[in-house]
Amino acid sequence: ACPAGPRAQSTNYIIDRDVAIHARDGAILCALVVRPPGTSRRPAALEFTIYVDPDKDLQRLEYAADRGYAGVMAYVRGKGCSPQRIVPYEHDGRDANSVIDWIAGQPWSDGQVGMMGGSYDGFTQWAAAKFANRHLRTIVPVVPNNPGNGLPMQNSVFIPANYAWIYFVTDNRTLDYSTYDDPKWAALPR
């Protein structure tokens, strides 16, 4: 189980790290939440991702908080503090739907959730949208990937960079740059 993460409050943000979110099937997901100070209920900007990069994630959520949103970076099962096995794509729609419901039930939430992000995070938005959650107001997918069309191949041609990607996202709870940046993949387009 995820231990309750530290809460930090500065004059600019309220930050909750390693927030445990229970999916409907009992899996535990992990999230980082950044909000403007105060007690106002506000809409949430959610990114549901397999890419765990704590420093970059914090910056992205601060950007959302600076614009009046509660920024939520929720990680797919197995990433961050989630104890589950990492299985890209399989549970993302249902799990994102659970995260949206969790956000809507928080005292700082006004019940409105928008999703954003690109690549894998674009895919998770489409996966979440198929559940038609009444709290999901908008999605802003950028270059969403979708298995079978560009991943792992495009026009029946394998894209070699995708071979490194699976190790990059599944070797540990964050990202495996040592494998992804290995010279054997360096000549491959990304």
PDB file of C-alpha atoms in Angstrom, residues 17-122:
ATOM      1  CA  ARG A  17       2.841  13.458  -2.726  1.00  0.00           C
ATOM      2  CA  ASP A  18       2.304   9.699  -2.977  1.00  0.00           C
ATOM      3  CA  VAL A  19      -1.458   9.954  -2.645  1.00  0.00           C
ATOM      4  CA  ALA A  20      -3.048   6.489  -2.680  1.00  0.00           C
ATOM      5  CA  ILE A  21      -6.143   6.169  -4.860  1.00  0.00           C
ATOM      6  CA  HIS A  22      -8.112   2.930  -4.796  1.00  0.00           C
ATOM      7  CA  ALA A  23      -9.378   1.700  -8.144  1.00  0.00           C
ATOM      8  CA  ARG A  24     -12.745  -0.031  -8.264  1.00  0.00           C
ATOM      9  CA  ASP A  25     -11.100  -3.469  -8.478  1.00  0.00           C
ATOM     10  CA  GLY A  26      -8.979  -2.815  -5.374  1.00  0.00           C
ATOM     11  CA  ALA A  27      -5.736  -1.849  -7.120  1.00  0.00           C
ATOM     12  CA  ILE A  28      -3.853   1.052  -5.592  1.00  0.00           C
ATOM     13  CA  LEU A  29      -2.833   3.921  -7.837  1.00  0.00           C
ATOM     14  CA  CYS A  30      -0.474   6.718  -6.909  1.00  0.00           C
ATOM     15  CA  ALA A  31      -0.818  10.458  -7.523  1.00  0.00           C
ATOM     16  CA  LEU A  32       0.830  13.817  -7.006  1.00  0.00           C
ATOM     17  CA  VAL A  33      -1.535  16.740  -6.338  1.00  0.00           C
ATOM     18  CA  VAL A  34      -0.640  20.438  -6.487  1.00  0.00           C
ATOM     19  CA  ARG A  35      -3.209  23.093  -5.598  1.00  0.00           C
ATOM     20  CA  PRO A  36      -3.206  26.827  -5.080  1.00  0.00           C
ATOM     21  CA  PRO A  37      -3.413  27.789  -1.405  1.00  0.00           C
ATOM     22  CA  GLY A  38      -6.793  28.365   0.170  1.00  0.00           C
ATOM     23  CA  THR A  39      -9.978  26.406   0.595  1.00  0.00           C
ATOM     24  CA  SER A  40     -11.737  27.220  -2.673  1.00  0.00           C
ATOM     25  CA  ARG A  41     -13.234  24.320  -4.571  1.00  0.00           C
ATOM     26  CA  ARG A  42     -11.765  24.242  -8.042  1.00  0.00           C
ATOM     27  CA  PRO A  43     -11.686  22.246 -11.271  1.00  0.00           C
ATOM     28  CA  ALA A  44      -8.901  19.707 -11.732  1.00  0.00           C
ATOM     29  CA  ALA A  45      -6.415  19.313 -14.564  1.00  0.00           C
ATOM     30  CA  LEU A  46      -5.553  15.606 -14.663  1.00  0.00           C
ATOM     31  CA  GLU A  47      -2.738  13.853 -16.437  1.00  0.00           C
ATOM     32  CA  PHE A  48      -2.905  10.047 -16.211  1.00  0.00           C
ATOM     33  CA  THR A  49       0.502   8.717 -17.168  1.00  0.00           C
ATOM     34  CA  ILE A  50       2.992   5.892 -17.252  1.00  0.00           C
ATOM     35  CA  TYR A  51       5.852   8.423 -17.322  1.00  0.00           C
ATOM     36  CA  VAL A  52       6.907   9.099 -13.722  1.00  0.00           C
ATOM     37  CA  ASP A  53       9.371  11.983 -13.496  1.00  0.00           C
ATOM     38  CA  PRO A  54       8.833  13.684 -10.102  1.00  0.00           C
ATOM     39  CA  ASP A  55      10.620  16.959 -10.895  1.00  0.00           C
ATOM     40  CA  LYS A  56       9.010  17.411 -14.304  1.00  0.00           C
ATOM     41  CA  ASP A  57       5.615  16.300 -12.962  1.00  0.00           C
ATOM     42  CA  LEU A  58       5.783  18.862 -10.161  1.00  0.00           C
ATOM     43  CA  GLN A  59       6.552  21.630 -12.664  1.00  0.00           C
ATOM     44  CA  ARG A  60       3.613  20.629 -14.890  1.00  0.00           C
ATOM     45  CA  LEU A  61       1.238  20.646 -11.925  1.00  0.00           C
ATOM     46  CA  GLU A  62       2.528  23.988 -10.666  1.00  0.00           C
ATOM     47  CA  TYR A  63       1.695  25.361 -14.114  1.00  0.00           C
ATOM     48  CA  ALA A  64      -1.902  24.148 -13.670  1.00  0.00           C
ATOM     49  CA  ALA A  65      -2.106  25.501 -10.108  1.00  0.00           C
ATOM     50  CA  ASP A  66      -0.811  28.891 -11.266  1.00  0.00           C
ATOM     51  CA  ARG A  67      -3.870  29.029 -13.518  1.00  0.00           C
ATOM     52  CA  GLY A  68      -6.352  28.209 -10.752  1.00  0.00           C
ATOM     53  CA  TYR A  69      -6.653  24.435 -11.195  1.00  0.00           C
ATOM     54  CA  ALA A  70      -5.936  21.587  -8.850  1.00  0.00           C
ATOM     55  CA  GLY A  71      -3.228  19.773 -10.799  1.00  0.00           C
ATOM     56  CA  VAL A  72      -3.271  15.977 -10.494  1.00  0.00           C
ATOM     57  CA  MET A  73      -0.621  13.688 -11.942  1.00  0.00           C
ATOM     58  CA  ALA A  74      -1.933  10.160 -11.459  1.00  0.00           C
ATOM     59  CA  TYR A  75       0.207   7.202 -12.428  1.00  0.00           C
ATOM     60  CA  VAL A  76      -0.921   3.969 -14.059  1.00  0.00           C
ATOM     61  CA  ARG A  77      -0.896   0.923 -11.820  1.00  0.00           C
ATOM     62  CA  GLY A  78       2.552  -0.240 -10.893  1.00  0.00           C
ATOM     63  CA  LYS A  79       4.117   3.204 -11.213  1.00  0.00           C
ATOM     64  CA  GLY A  80       5.077   5.594  -8.426  1.00  0.00           C
ATOM     65  CA  CYS A  81       4.002   4.165  -5.080  1.00  0.00           C
ATOM     66  CA  SER A  82       1.539   1.677  -6.595  1.00  0.00           C
ATOM     67  CA  PRO A  83       2.400  -1.911  -5.586  1.00  0.00           C
ATOM     68  CA  GLN A  84       0.725  -3.469  -8.614  1.00  0.00           C
ATOM     69  CA  ARG A  85       2.461  -4.980 -11.625  1.00  0.00           C
ATOM     70  CA  ILE A  86       3.080  -2.580 -14.527  1.00  0.00           C
ATOM     71  CA  VAL A  87       0.939  -3.587 -17.505  1.00  0.00           C
ATOM     72  CA  PRO A  88       0.768  -0.818 -20.121  1.00  0.00           C
ATOM     73  CA  TYR A  89      -2.677  -0.131 -21.654  1.00  0.00           C
ATOM     74  CA  GLU A  90      -4.627  -2.951 -20.003  1.00  0.00           C
ATOM     75  CA  HIS A  91      -6.296  -1.143 -17.091  1.00  0.00           C
ATOM     76  CA  ASP A  92      -5.866   2.513 -18.047  1.00  0.00           C
ATOM     77  CA  GLY A  93      -9.453   3.415 -18.955  1.00  0.00           C
ATOM     78  CA  ARG A  94     -11.006   1.875 -15.842  1.00  0.00           C
ATOM     79  CA  ASP A  95      -8.237   3.211 -13.610  1.00  0.00           C
ATOM     80  CA  ALA A  96      -8.454   6.746 -15.018  1.00  0.00           C
ATOM     81  CA  ASN A  97     -12.205   6.592 -14.441  1.00  0.00           C
ATOM     82  CA  SER A  98     -11.556   5.679 -10.783  1.00  0.00           C
ATOM     83  CA  VAL A  99      -9.139   8.609 -10.474  1.00  0.00           C
ATOM     84  CA  ILE A 100     -11.741  10.996 -11.937  1.00  0.00           C
ATOM     85  CA  ASP A 101     -14.306   9.813  -9.373  1.00  0.00           C
ATOM     86  CA  TRP A 102     -11.727  10.191  -6.582  1.00  0.00           C
ATOM     87  CA  ILE A 103     -10.945  13.758  -7.672  1.00  0.00           C
ATOM     88  CA  ALA A 104     -14.644  14.674  -7.807  1.00  0.00           C
ATOM     89  CA  GLY A 105     -15.066  13.464  -4.223  1.00  0.00           C
ATOM     90  CA  GLN A 106     -12.263  15.580  -2.751  1.00  0.00           C
ATOM     91  CA  PRO A 107     -13.120  18.611  -0.607  1.00  0.00           C
ATOM     92  CA  TRP A 108     -10.992  20.842  -2.842  1.00  0.00           C
ATOM     93  CA  SER A 109     -12.766  19.718  -6.043  1.00  0.00           C
ATOM     94  CA  ASP A 110     -15.725  21.406  -7.701  1.00  0.00           C
ATOM     95  CA  GLY A 111     -16.436  18.102  -9.486  1.00  0.00           C
ATOM     96  CA  GLN A 112     -15.093  19.139 -12.894  1.00  0.00           C
ATOM     97  CA  VAL A 113     -12.114  17.271 -14.370  1.00  0.00           C
ATOM     98  CA  GLY A 114     -10.231  17.956 -17.577  1.00  0.00           C
ATOM     99  CA  MET A 115      -7.513  15.651 -18.882  1.00  0.00           C
ATOM    100  CA  MET A 116      -4.404  16.667 -20.801  1.00  0.00           C
ATOM    101  CA  GLY A 117      -1.160  15.266 -22.158  1.00  0.00           C
ATOM    102  CA  GLY A 118       0.443  13.666 -25.143  1.00  0.00           C
ATOM    103  CA  SER A 119       1.625  10.319 -26.443  1.00  0.00           C
ATOM    104  CA  TYR A 120       0.729   7.641 -23.883  1.00  0.00           C
ATOM    105  CA  ASP A 121      -1.117  10.301 -21.868  1.00  0.00           C
ATOM    106  CA  GLY A 122      -3.190  11.094 -24.962  1.00  0.00           C
TER     107      GLY A 122
END
